[in-house]
PDB file of C-alpha atoms in Angstrom:
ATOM      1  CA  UNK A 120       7.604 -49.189  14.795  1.00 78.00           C
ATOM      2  CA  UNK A 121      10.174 -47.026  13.328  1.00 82.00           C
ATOM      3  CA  UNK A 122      12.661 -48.219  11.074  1.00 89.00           C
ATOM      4  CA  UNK A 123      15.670 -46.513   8.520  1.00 94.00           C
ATOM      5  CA  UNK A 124      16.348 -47.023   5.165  1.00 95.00           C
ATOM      6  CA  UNK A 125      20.151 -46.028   3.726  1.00 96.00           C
ATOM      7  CA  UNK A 126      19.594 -46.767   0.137  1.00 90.00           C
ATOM      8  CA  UNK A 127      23.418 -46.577  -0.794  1.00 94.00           C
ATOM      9  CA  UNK A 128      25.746 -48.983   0.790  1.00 94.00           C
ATOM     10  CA  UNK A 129      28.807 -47.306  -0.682  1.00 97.00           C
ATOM     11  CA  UNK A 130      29.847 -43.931  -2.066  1.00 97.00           C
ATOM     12  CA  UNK A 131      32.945 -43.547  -3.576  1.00 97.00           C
ATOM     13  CA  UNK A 132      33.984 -39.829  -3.779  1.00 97.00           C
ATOM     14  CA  UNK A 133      37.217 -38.121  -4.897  1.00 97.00           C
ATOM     15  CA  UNK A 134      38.510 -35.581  -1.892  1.00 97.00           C
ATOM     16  CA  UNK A 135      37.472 -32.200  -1.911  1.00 97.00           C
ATOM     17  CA  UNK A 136      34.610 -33.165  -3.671  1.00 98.00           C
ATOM     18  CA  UNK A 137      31.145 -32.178  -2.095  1.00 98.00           C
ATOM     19  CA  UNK A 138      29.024 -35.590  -0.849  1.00 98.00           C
ATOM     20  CA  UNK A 139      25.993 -36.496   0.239  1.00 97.00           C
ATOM     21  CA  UNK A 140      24.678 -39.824   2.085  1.00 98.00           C
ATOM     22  CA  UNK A 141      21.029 -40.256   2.335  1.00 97.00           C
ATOM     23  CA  UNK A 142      19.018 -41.494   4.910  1.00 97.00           C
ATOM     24  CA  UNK A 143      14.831 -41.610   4.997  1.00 96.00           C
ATOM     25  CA  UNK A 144      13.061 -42.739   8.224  1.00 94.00           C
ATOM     26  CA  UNK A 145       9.465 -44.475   8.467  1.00 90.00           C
ATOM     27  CA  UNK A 146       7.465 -43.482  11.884  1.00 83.00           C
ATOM     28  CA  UNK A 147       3.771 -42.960  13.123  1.00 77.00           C
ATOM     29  CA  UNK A 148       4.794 -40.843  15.401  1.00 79.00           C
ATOM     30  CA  UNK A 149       7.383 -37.902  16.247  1.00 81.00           C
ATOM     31  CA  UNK A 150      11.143 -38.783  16.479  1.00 85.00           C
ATOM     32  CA  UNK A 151      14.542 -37.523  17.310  1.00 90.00           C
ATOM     33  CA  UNK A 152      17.089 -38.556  14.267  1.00 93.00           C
ATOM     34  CA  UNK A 153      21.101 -38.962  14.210  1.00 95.00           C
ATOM     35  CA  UNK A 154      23.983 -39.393  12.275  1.00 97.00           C
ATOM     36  CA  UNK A 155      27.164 -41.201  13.422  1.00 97.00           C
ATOM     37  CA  UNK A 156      30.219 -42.387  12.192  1.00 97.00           C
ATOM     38  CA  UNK A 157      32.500 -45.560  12.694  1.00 96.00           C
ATOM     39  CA  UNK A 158      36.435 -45.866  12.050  1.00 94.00           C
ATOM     40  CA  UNK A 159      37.348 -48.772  11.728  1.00 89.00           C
ATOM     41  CA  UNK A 160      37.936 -50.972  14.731  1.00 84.00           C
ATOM     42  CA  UNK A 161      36.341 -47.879  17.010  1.00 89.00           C
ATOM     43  CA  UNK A 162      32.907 -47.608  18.035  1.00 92.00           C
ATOM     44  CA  UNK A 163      30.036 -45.228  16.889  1.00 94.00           C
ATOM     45  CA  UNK A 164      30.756 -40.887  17.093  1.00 95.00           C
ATOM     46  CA  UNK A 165      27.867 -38.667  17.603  1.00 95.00           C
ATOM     47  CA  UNK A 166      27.947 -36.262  14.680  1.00 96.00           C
ATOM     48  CA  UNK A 167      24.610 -34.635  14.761  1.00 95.00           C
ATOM     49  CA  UNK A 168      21.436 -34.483  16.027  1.00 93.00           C
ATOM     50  CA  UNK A 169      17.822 -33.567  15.566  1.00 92.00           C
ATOM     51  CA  UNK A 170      15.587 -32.985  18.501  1.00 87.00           C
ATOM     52  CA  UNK A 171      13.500 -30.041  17.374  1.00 83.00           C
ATOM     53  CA  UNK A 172      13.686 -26.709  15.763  1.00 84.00           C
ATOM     54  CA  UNK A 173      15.643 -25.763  12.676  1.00 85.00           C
ATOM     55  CA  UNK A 174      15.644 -28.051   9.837  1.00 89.00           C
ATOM     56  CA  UNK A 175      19.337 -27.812   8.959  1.00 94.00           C
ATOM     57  CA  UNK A 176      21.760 -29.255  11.848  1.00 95.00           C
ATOM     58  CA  UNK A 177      25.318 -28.580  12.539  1.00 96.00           C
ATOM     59  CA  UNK A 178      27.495 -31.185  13.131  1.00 95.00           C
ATOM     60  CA  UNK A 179      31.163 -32.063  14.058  1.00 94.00           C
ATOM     61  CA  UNK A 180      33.860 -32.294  11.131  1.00 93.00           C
ATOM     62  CA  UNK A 181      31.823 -30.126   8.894  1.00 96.00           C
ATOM     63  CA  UNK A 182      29.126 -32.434   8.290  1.00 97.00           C
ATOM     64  CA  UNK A 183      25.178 -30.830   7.974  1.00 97.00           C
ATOM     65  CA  UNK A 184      22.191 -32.489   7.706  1.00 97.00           C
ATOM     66  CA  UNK A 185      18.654 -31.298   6.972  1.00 95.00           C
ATOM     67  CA  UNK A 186      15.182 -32.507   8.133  1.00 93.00           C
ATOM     68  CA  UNK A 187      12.476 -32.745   5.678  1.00 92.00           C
ATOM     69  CA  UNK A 188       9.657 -33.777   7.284  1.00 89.00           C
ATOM     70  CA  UNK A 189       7.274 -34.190   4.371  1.00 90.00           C
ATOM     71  CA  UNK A 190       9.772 -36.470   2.739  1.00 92.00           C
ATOM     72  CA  UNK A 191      10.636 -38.281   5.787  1.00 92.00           C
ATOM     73  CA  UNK A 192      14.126 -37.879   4.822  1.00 94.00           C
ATOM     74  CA  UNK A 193      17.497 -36.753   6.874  1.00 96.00           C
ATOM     75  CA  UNK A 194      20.164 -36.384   4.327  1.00 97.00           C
ATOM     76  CA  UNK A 195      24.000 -35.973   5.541  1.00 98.00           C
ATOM     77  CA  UNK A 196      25.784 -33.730   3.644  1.00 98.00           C
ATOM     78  CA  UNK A 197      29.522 -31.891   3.681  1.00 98.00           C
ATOM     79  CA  UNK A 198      30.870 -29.647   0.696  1.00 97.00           C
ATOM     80  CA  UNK A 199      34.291 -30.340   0.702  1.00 97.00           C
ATOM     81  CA  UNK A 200      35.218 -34.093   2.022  1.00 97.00           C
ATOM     82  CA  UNK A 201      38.780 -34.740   2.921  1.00 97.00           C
ATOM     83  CA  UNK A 202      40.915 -38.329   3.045  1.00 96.00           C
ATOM     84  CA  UNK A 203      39.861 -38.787   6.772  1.00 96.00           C
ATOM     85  CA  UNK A 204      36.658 -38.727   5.899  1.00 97.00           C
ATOM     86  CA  UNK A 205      36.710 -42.286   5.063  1.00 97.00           C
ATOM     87  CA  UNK A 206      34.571 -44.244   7.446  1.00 97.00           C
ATOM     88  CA  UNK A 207      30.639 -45.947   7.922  1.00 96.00           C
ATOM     89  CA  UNK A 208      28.044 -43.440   8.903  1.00 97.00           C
ATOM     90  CA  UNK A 209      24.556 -44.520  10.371  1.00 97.00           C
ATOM     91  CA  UNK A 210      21.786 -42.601  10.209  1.00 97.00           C
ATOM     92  CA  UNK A 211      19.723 -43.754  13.254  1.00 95.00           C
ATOM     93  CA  UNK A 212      15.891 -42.759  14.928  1.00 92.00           C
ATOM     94  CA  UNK A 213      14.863 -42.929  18.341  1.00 88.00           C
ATOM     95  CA  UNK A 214      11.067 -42.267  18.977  1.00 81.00           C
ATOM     96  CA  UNK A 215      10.005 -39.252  20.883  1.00 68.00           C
ATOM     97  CA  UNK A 216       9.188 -40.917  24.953  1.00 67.00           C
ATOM     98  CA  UNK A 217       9.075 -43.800  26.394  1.00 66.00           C
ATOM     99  CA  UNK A 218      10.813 -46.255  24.373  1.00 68.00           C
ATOM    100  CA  UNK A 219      14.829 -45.447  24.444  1.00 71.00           C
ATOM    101  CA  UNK A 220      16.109 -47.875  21.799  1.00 83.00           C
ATOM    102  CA  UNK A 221      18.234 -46.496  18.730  1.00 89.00           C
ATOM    103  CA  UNK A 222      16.670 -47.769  15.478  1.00 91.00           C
ATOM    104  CA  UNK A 223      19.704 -47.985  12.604  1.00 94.00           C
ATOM    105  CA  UNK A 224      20.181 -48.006   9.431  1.00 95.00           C
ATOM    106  CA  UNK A 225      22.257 -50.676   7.477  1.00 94.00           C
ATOM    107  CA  UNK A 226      25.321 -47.842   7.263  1.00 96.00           C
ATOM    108  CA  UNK A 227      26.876 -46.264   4.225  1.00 97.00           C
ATOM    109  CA  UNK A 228      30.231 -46.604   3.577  1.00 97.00           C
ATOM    110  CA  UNK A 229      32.120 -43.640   2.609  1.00 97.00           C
ATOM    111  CA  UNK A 230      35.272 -44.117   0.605  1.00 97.00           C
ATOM    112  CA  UNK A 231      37.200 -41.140  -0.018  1.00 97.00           C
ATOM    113  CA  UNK A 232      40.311 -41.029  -2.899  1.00 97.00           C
ATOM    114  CA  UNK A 233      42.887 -38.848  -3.856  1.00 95.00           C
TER     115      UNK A 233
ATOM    116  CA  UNK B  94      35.242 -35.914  30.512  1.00 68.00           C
ATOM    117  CA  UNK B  95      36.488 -39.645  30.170  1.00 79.00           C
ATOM    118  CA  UNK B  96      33.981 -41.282  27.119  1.00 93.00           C
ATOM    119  CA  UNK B  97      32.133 -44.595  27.533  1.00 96.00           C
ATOM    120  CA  UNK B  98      34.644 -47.216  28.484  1.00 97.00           C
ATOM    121  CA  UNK B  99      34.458 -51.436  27.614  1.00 97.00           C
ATOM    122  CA  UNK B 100      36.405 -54.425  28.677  1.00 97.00           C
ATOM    123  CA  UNK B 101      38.121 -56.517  27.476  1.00 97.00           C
ATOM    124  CA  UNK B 102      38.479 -55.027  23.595  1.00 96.00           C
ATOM    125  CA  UNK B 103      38.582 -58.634  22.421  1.00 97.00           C
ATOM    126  CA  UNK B 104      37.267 -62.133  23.839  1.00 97.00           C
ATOM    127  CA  UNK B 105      37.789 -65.229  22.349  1.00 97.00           C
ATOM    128  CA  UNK B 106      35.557 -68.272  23.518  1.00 97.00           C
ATOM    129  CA  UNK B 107      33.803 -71.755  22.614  1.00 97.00           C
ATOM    130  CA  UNK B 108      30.931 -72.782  21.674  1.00 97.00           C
ATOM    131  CA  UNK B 109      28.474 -73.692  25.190  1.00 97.00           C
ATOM    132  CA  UNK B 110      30.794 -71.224  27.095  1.00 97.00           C
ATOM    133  CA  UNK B 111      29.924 -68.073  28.581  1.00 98.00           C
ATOM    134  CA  UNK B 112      30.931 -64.281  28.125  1.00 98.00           C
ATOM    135  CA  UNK B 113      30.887 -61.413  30.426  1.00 98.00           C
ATOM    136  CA  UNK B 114      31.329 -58.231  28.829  1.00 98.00           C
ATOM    137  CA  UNK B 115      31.663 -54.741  30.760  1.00 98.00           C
ATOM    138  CA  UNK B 116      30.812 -50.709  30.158  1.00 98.00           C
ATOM    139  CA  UNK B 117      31.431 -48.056  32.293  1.00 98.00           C
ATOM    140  CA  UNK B 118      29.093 -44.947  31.373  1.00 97.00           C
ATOM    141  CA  UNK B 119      30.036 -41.314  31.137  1.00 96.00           C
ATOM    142  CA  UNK B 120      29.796 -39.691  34.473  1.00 94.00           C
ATOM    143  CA  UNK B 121      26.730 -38.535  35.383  1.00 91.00           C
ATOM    144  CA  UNK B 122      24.959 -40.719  33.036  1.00 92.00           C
ATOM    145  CA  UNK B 123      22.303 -43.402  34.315  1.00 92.00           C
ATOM    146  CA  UNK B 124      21.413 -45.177  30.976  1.00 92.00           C
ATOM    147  CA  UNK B 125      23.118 -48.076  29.747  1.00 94.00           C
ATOM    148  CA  UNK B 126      22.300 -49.602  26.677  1.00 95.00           C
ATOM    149  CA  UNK B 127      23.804 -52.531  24.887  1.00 97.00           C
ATOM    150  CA  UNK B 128      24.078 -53.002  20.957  1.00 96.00           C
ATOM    151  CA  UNK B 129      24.876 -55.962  18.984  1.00 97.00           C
ATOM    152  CA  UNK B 130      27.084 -55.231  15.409  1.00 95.00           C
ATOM    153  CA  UNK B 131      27.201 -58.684  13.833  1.00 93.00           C
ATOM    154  CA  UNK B 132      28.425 -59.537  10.343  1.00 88.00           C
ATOM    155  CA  UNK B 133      25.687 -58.937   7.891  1.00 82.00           C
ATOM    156  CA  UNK B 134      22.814 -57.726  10.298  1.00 84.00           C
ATOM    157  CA  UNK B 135      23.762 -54.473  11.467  1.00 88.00           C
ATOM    158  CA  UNK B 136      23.607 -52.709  14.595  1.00 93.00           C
ATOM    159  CA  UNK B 137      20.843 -54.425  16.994  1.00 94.00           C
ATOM    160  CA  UNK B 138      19.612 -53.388  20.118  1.00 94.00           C
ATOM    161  CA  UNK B 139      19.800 -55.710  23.074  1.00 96.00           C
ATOM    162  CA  UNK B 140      19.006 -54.003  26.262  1.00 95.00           C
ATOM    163  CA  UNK B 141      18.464 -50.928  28.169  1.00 93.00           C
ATOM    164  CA  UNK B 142      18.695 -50.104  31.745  1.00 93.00           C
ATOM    165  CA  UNK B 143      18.452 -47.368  34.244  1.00 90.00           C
ATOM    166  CA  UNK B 144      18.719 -46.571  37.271  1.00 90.00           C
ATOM    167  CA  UNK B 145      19.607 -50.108  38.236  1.00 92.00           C
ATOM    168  CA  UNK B 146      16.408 -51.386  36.604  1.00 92.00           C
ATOM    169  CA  UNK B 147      15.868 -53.631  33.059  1.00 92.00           C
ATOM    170  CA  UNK B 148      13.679 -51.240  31.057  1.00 90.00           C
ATOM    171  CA  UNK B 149      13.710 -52.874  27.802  1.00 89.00           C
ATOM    172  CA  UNK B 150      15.083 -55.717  25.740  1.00 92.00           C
ATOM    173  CA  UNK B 151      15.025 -56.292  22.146  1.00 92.00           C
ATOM    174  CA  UNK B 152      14.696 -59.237  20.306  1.00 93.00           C
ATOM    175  CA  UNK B 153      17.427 -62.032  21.572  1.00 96.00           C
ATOM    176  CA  UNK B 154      17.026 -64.999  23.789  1.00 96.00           C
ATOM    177  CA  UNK B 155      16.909 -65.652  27.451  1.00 96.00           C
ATOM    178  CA  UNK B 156      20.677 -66.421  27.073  1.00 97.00           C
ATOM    179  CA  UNK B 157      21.540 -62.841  26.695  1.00 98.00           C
ATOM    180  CA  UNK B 158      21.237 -61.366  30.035  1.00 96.00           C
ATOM    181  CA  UNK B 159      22.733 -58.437  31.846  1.00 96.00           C
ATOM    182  CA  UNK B 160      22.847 -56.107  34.959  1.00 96.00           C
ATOM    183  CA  UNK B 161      23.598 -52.656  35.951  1.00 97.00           C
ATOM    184  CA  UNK B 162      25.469 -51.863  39.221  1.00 97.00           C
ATOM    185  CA  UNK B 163      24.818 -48.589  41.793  1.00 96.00           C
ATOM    186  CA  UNK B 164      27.948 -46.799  40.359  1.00 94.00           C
ATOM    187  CA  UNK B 165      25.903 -47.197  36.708  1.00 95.00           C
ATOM    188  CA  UNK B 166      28.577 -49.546  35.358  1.00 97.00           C
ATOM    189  CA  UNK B 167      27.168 -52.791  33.485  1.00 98.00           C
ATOM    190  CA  UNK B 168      27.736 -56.267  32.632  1.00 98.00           C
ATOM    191  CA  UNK B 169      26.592 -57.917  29.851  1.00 98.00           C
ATOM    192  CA  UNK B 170      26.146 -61.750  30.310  1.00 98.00           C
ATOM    193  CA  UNK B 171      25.685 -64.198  27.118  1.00 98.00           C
ATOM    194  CA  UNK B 172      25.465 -67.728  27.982  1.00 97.00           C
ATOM    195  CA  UNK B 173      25.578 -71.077  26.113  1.00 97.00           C
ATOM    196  CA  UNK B 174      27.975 -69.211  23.561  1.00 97.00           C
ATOM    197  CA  UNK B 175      26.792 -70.039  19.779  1.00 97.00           C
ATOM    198  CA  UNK B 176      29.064 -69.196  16.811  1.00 96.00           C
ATOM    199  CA  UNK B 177      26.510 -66.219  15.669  1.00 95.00           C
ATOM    200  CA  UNK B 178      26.929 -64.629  18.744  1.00 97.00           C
ATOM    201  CA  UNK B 179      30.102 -63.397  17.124  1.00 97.00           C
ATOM    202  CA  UNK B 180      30.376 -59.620  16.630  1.00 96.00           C
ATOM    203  CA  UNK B 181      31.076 -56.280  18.115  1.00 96.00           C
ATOM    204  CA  UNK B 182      29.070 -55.590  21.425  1.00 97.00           C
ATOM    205  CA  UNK B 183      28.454 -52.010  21.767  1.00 97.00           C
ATOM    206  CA  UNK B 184      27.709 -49.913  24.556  1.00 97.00           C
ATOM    207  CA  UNK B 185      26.386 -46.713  25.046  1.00 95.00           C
ATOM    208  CA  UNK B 186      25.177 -44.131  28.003  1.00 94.00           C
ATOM    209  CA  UNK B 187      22.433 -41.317  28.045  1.00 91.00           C
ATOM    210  CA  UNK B 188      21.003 -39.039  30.615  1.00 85.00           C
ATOM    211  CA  UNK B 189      17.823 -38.196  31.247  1.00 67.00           C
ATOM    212  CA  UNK B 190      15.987 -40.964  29.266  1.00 63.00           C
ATOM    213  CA  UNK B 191      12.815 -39.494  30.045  1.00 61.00           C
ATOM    214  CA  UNK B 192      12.845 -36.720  28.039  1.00 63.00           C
ATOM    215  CA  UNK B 193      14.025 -39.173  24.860  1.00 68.00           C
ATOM    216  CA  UNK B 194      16.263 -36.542  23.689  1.00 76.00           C
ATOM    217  CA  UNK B 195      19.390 -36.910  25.217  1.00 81.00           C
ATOM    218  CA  UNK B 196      22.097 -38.544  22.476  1.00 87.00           C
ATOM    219  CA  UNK B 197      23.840 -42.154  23.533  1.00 91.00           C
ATOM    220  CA  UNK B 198      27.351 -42.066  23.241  1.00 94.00           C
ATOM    221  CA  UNK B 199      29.054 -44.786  22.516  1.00 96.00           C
ATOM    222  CA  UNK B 200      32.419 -46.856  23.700  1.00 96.00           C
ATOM    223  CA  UNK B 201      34.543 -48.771  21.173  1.00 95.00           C
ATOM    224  CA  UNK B 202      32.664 -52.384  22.188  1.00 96.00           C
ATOM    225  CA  UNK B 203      34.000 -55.681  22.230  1.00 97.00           C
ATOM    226  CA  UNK B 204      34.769 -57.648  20.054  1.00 96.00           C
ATOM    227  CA  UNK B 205      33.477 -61.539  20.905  1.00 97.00           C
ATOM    228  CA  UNK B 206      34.616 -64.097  18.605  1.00 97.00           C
ATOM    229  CA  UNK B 207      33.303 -68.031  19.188  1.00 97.00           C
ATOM    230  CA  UNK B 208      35.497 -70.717  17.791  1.00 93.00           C
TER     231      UNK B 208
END
């Protein structure tokens, strides 16, 4: 089974400042990893995504994440955050075939202040 | 494109009632898949279907049943209403589940509260 540790519930960050929200994943076998975000009272927003490929994904809002495979890890990162910013973000996994199910993590909550 | 789309936004009900929630997937899209965002426990999955078809359930009881129609719309049925069955229901829709790499995208759920 796969499953998704977010070891910080919280990070408080001053705006412009660069952040980083980590996420490391636990699977026997291979598996497609995402980020998304949640305003509040809205549902969940694709931000990235990684299938295959290059290690370091592209995402909406400026957000970039990179795969390391050896540390089983899928850190979110953005260099400059801004107010907006402000939001949950789940890092989830989804095994390879067969089995569709999104596994999350328990979220990070971004707080972003002047 | 119009995104993932749920009804109502918010439900109130009893305890011992029953709930009917509703998604409409993205066009084109033949995967629905249902999410439960309660208080405390995080984001759960509850069921998947395709093409018409169940294809997987997670971990919840019998009471927590649903269907999905030709047009790909789905209904989400949760019977004998207890008061942890209060949170945010998500929905999302995928294509081409086979492959497993197609993203879900989400609606903005509904919110069930039991008094």
């Amino acid at each position: 089974a796969q499953s998704v540790t977010q070891l910080d519930s919280q990070v408080p960050v001053f705006e412009e400042a660069p952040v980083e929200l980590r996420c490391n994943y636990s699977s026997s076998v291979s598996v497609y990893l995402f980020w998304y975000v949640q305003y509040p009272n809205q549902g969940l927003q694709l931000l990235l995504k990684y299938l295959s490929g290059s290690t370091l994904v592209k995402g909406i809002n400026g957000f970039e994440a990179e795969f390391n495979k050896s540390q089983t890890s899928f850190h979110l990162r953005k260099p400059s955050v801004h107010i907006s910013d402000t939001a949950e973000y789940f890092c989830a996994v989804k095994r390879g075939t067969g089995f569709q199910k999104l596994v999350f993590g328990t979220g990070t909550r971004l707080l972003v202040s002047p | 494109e119009a995104g993932v789309t749920q009804s109502p936004t918010h439900l109130i009900k009893t305890r011992g009632q029953q709930a009917t929630l509703r998604c409409s997937p993205i066009s084109g899209h033949t995967s629905v898949y249902w999410y439960q965002q309660a208080l405390g426990l995080g984001l759960q999955f509850l069921l998947w279907y395709d093409e018409g078809e169940e294809r997987n359930r997670g971990n919840f009881p019998p009471r927590f049943s649903g269907r999905q129609f030709p047009n790909y719309s789905s209904e989400l049925n949760v019977n004998a209403l207890e008061l942890e069955d209060s949170a945010l229901y998500l929905c999302a829709s995928s294509n081409n589940p086979g492959t497993g790499n197609q993203p879900q995208h989400f609606g903005d759920g509904t919110r069930l509260s039991i008094l």
